[in-house]
mmCIF file with all atom_site columns, C-alpha atoms in Angstrom:
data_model
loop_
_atom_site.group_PDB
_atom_site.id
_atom_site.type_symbol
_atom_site.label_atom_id
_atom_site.label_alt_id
_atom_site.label_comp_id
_atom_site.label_asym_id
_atom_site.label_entity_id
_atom_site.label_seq_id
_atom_site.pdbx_PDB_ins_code
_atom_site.Cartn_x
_atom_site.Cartn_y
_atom_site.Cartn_z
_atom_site.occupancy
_atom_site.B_iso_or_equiv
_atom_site.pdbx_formal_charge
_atom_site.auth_seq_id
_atom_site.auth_comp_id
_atom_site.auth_asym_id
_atom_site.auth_atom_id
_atom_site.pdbx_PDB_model_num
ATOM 1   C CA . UNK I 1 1   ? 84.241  113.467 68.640 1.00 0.00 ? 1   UNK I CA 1
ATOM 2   C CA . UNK I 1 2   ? 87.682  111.532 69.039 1.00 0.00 ? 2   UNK I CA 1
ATOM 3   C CA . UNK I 1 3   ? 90.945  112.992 69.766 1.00 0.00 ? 3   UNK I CA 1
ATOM 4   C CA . UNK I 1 4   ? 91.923  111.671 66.218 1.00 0.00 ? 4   UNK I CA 1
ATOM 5   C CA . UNK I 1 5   ? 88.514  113.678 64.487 1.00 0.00 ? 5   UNK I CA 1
ATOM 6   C CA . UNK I 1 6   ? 89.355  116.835 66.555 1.00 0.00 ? 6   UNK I CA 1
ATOM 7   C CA . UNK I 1 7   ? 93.033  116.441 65.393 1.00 0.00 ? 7   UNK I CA 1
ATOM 8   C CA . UNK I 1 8   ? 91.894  116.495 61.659 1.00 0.00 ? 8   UNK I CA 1
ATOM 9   C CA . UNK I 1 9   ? 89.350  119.273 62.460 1.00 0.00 ? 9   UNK I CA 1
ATOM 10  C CA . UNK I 1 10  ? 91.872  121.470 63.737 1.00 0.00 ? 10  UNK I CA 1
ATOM 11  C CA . UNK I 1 11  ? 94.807  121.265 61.112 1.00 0.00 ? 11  UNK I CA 1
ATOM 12  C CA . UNK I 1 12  ? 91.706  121.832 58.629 1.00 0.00 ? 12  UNK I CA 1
ATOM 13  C CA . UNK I 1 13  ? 90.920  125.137 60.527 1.00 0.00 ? 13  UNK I CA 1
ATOM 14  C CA . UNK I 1 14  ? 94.191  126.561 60.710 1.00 0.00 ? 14  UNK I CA 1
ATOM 15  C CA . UNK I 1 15  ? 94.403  125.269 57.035 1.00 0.00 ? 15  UNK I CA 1
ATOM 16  C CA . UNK I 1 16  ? 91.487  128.059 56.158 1.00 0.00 ? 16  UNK I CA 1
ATOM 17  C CA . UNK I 1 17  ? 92.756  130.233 58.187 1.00 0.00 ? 17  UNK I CA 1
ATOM 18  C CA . UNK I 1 18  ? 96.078  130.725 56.141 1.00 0.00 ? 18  UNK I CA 1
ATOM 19  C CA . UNK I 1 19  ? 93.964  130.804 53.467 1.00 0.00 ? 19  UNK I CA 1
ATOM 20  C CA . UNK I 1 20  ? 91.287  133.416 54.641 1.00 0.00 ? 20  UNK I CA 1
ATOM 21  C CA . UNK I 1 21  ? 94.084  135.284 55.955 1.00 0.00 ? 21  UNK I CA 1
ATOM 22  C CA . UNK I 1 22  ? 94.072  138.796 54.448 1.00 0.00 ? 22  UNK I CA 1
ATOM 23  C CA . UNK I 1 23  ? 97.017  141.039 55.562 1.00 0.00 ? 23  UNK I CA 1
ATOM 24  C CA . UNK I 1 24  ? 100.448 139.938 54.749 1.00 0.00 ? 24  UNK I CA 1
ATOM 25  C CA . UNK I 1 25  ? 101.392 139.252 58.246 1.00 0.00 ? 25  UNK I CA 1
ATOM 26  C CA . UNK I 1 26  ? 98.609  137.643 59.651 1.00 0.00 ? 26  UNK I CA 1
ATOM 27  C CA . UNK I 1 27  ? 99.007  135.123 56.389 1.00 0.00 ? 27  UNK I CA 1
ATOM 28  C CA . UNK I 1 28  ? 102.815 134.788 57.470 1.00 0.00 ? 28  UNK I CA 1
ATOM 29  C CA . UNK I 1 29  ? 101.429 133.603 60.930 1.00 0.00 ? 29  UNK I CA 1
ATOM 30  C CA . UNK I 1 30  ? 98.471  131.567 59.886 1.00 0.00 ? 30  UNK I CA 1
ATOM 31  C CA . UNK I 1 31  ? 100.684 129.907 57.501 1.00 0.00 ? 31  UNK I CA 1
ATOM 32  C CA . UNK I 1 32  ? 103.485 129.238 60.131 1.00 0.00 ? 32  UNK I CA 1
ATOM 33  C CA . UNK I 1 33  ? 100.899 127.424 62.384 1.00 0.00 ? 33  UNK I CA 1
ATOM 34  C CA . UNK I 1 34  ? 99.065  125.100 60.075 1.00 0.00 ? 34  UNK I CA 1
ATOM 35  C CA . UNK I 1 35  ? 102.297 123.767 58.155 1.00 0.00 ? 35  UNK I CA 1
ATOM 36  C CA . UNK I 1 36  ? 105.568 122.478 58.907 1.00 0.00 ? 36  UNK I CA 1
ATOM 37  C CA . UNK I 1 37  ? 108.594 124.614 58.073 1.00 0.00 ? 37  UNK I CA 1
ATOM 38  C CA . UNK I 1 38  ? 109.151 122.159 54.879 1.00 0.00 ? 38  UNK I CA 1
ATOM 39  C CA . UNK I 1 39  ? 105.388 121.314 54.227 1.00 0.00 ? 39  UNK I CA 1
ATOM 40  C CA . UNK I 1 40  ? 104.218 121.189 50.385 1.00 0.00 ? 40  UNK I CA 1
ATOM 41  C CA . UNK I 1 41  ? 101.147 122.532 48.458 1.00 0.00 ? 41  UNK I CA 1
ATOM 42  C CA . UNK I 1 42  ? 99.991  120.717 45.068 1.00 0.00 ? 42  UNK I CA 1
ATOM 43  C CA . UNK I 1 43  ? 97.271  121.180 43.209 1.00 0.00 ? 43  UNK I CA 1
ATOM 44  C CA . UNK I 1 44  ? 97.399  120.962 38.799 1.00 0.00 ? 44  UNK I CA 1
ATOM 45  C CA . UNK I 1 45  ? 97.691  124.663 38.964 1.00 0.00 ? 45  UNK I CA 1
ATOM 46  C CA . UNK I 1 46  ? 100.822 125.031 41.920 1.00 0.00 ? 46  UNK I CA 1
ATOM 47  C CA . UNK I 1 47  ? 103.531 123.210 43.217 1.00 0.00 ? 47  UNK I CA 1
ATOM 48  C CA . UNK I 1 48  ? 105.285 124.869 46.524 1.00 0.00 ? 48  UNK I CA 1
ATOM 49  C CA . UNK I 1 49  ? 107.161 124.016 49.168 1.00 0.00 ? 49  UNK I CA 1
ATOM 50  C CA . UNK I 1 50  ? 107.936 126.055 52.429 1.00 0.00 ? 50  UNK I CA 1
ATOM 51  C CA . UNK I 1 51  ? 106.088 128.802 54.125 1.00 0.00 ? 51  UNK I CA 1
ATOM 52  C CA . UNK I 1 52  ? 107.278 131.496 52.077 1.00 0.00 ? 52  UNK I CA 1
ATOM 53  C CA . UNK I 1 53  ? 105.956 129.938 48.850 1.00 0.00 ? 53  UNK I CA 1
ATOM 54  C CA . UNK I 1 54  ? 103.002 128.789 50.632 1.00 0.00 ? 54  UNK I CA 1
ATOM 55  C CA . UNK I 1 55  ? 101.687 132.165 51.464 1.00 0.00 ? 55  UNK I CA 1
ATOM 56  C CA . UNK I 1 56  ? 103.147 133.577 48.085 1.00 0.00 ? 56  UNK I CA 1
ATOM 57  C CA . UNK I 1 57  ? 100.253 131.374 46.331 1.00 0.00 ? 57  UNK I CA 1
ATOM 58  C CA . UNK I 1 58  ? 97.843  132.238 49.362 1.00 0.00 ? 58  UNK I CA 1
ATOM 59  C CA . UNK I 1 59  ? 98.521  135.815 48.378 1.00 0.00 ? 59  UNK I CA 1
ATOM 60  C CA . UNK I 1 60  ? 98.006  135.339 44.057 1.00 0.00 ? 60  UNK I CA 1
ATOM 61  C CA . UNK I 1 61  ? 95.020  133.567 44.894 1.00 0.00 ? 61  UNK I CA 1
ATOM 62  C CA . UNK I 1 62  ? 93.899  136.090 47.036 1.00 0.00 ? 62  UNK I CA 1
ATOM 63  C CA . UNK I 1 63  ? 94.857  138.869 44.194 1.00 0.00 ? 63  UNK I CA 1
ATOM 64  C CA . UNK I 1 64  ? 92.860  136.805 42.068 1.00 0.00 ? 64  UNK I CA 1
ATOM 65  C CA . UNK I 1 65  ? 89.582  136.626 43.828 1.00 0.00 ? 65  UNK I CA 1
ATOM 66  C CA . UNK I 1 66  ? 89.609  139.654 45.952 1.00 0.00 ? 66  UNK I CA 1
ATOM 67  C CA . UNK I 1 67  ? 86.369  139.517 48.279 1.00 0.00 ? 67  UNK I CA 1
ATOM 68  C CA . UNK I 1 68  ? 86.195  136.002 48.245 1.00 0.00 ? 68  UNK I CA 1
ATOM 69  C CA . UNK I 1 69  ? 86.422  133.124 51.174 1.00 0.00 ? 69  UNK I CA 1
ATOM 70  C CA . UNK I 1 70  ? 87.775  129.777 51.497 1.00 0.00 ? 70  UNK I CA 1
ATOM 71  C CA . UNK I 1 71  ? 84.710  127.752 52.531 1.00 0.00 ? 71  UNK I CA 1
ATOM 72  C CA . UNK I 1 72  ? 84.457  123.915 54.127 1.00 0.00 ? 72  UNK I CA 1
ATOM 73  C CA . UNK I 1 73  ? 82.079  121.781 52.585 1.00 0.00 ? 73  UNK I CA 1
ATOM 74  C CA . UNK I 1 74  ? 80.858  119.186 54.095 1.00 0.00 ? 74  UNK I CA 1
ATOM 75  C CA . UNK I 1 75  ? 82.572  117.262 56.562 1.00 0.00 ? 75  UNK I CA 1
ATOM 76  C CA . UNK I 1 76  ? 86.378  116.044 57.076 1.00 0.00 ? 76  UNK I CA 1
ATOM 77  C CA . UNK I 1 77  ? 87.304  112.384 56.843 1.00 0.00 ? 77  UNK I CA 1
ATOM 78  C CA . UNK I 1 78  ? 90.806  110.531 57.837 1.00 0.00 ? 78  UNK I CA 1
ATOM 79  C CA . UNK I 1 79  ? 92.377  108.298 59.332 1.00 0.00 ? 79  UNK I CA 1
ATOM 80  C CA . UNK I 1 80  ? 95.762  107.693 60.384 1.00 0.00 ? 80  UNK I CA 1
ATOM 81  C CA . UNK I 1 81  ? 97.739  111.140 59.764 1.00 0.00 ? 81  UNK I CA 1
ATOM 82  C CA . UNK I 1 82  ? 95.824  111.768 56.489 1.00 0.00 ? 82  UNK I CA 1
ATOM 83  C CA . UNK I 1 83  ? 92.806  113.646 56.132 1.00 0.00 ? 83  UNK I CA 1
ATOM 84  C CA . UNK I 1 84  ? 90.442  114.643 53.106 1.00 0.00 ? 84  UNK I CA 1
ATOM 85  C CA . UNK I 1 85  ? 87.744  117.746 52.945 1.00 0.00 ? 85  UNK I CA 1
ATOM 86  C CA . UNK I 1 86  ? 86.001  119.595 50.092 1.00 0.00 ? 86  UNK I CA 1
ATOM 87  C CA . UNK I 1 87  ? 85.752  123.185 49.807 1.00 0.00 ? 87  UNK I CA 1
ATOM 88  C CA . UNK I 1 88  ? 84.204  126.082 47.755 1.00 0.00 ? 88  UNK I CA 1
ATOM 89  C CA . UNK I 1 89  ? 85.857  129.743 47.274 1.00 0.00 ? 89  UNK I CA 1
ATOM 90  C CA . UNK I 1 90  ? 82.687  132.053 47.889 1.00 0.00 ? 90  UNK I CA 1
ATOM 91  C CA . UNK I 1 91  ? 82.356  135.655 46.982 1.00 0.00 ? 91  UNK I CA 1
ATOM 92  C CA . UNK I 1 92  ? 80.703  137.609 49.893 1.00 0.00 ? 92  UNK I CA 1
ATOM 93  C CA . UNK I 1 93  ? 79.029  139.690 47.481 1.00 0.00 ? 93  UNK I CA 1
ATOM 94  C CA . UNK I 1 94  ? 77.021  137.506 45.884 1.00 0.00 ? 94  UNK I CA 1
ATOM 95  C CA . UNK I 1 95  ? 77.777  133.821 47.165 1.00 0.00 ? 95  UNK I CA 1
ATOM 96  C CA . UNK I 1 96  ? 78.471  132.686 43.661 1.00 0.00 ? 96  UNK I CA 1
ATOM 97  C CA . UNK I 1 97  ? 81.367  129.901 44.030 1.00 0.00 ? 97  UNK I CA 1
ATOM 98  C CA . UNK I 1 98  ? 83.454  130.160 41.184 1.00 0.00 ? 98  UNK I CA 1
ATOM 99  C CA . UNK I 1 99  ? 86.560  127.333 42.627 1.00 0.00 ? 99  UNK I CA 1
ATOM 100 C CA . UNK I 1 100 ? 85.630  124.187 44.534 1.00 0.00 ? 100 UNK I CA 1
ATOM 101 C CA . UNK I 1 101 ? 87.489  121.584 45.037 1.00 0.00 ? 101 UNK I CA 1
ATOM 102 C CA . UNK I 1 102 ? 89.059  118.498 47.743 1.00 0.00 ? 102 UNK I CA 1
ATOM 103 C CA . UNK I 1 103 ? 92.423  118.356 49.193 1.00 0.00 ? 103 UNK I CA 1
ATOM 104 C CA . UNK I 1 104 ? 94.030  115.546 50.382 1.00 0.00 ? 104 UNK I CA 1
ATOM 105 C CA . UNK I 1 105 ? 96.454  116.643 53.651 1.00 0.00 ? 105 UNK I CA 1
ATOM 106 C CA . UNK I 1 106 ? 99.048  114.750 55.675 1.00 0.00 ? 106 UNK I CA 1
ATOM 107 C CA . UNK I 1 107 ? 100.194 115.877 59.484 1.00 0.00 ? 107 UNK I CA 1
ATOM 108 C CA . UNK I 1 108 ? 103.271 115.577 61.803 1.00 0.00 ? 108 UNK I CA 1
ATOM 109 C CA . UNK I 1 109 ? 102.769 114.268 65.126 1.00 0.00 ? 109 UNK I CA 1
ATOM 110 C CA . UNK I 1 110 ? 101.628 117.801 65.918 1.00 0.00 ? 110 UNK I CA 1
ATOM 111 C CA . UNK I 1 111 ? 98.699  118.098 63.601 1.00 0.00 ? 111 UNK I CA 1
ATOM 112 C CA . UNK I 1 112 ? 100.706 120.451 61.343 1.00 0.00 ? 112 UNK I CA 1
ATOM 113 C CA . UNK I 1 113 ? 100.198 119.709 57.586 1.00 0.00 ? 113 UNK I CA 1
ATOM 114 C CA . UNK I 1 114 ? 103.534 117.915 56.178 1.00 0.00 ? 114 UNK I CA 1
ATOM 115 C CA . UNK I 1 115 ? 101.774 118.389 52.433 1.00 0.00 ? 115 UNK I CA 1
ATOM 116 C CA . UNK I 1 116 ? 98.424  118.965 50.783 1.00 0.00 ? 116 UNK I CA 1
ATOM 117 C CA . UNK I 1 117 ? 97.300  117.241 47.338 1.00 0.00 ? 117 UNK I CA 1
ATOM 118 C CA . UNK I 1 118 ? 94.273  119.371 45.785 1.00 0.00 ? 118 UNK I CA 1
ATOM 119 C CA . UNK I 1 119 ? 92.328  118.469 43.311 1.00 0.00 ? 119 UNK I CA 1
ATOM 120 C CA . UNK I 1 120 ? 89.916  121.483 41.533 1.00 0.00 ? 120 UNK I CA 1
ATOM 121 C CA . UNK I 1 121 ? 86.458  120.236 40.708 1.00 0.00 ? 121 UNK I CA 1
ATOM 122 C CA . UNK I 1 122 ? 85.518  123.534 39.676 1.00 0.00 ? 122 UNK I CA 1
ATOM 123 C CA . UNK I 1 123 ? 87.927  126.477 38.201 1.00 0.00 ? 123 UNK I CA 1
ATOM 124 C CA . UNK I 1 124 ? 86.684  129.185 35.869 1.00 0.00 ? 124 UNK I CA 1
ATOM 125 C CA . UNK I 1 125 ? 87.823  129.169 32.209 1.00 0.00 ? 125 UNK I CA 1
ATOM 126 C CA . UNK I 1 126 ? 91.177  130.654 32.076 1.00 0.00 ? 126 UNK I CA 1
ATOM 127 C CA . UNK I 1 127 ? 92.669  129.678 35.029 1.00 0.00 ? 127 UNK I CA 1
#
């Protein structure tokens, strides 16, 4: 694997991490690591900016699907300092996968995400 492909690979890692990340705390740190003070999140759902915001949504979504884990799918593509990967939210209960979707991320010349477009290819009815 390139420098380049391990560059994307990582950001996307720390990117689940803040998103797996459970305790307050630890989502304040994971956060921290995978964006840049200013970085964005948008989806059609959310539109943040900072770390604070950033792990406020973390947290509702967490509320919202207690039990559940951000999952890759698939593989990560990118070039330049823009990469692309799909994912599933997956209840360890069952391993039904209510939320999927692909997001869209940019990185500094540190491989921490500057913003993140998502698009939802899957969201339960009322969301």
């Amino acid at each position: 694997m390139s420098e380049t492909a391990h560059r994307y690979e990582d950001a996307v890692t720390r990117y689940f991490e803040a998103w797996n990340a459970e305790e307050p705390a630890a989502r304040a740190k994971a956060v921290a690591a995978a964006w840049t003070e200013d970085g964005g999140y948008a989806d059609p759902l959310a539109d943040v900016s900072g770390h604070e915001e950033i792990a406020g949504l973390i947290a509702a979504a967490r509320e919202r699907f207690p039990g559940f884990e951000f999952r890759l799918t698939g593989g990560v593509d990118g070039h330049h300092d823009t990469a692309r990967f799909s994912w599933e939210l997956v209840s360890a209960a069952d391993g039904s996968a209510p939320v999927a979707g692909s997001d869209v991320i940019t990185l500094d010349g540190q491989g921490r995400i500057r913003t993140v477009l998502g698009f939802l290819d899957r969201v339960p009815a009322g969301a």
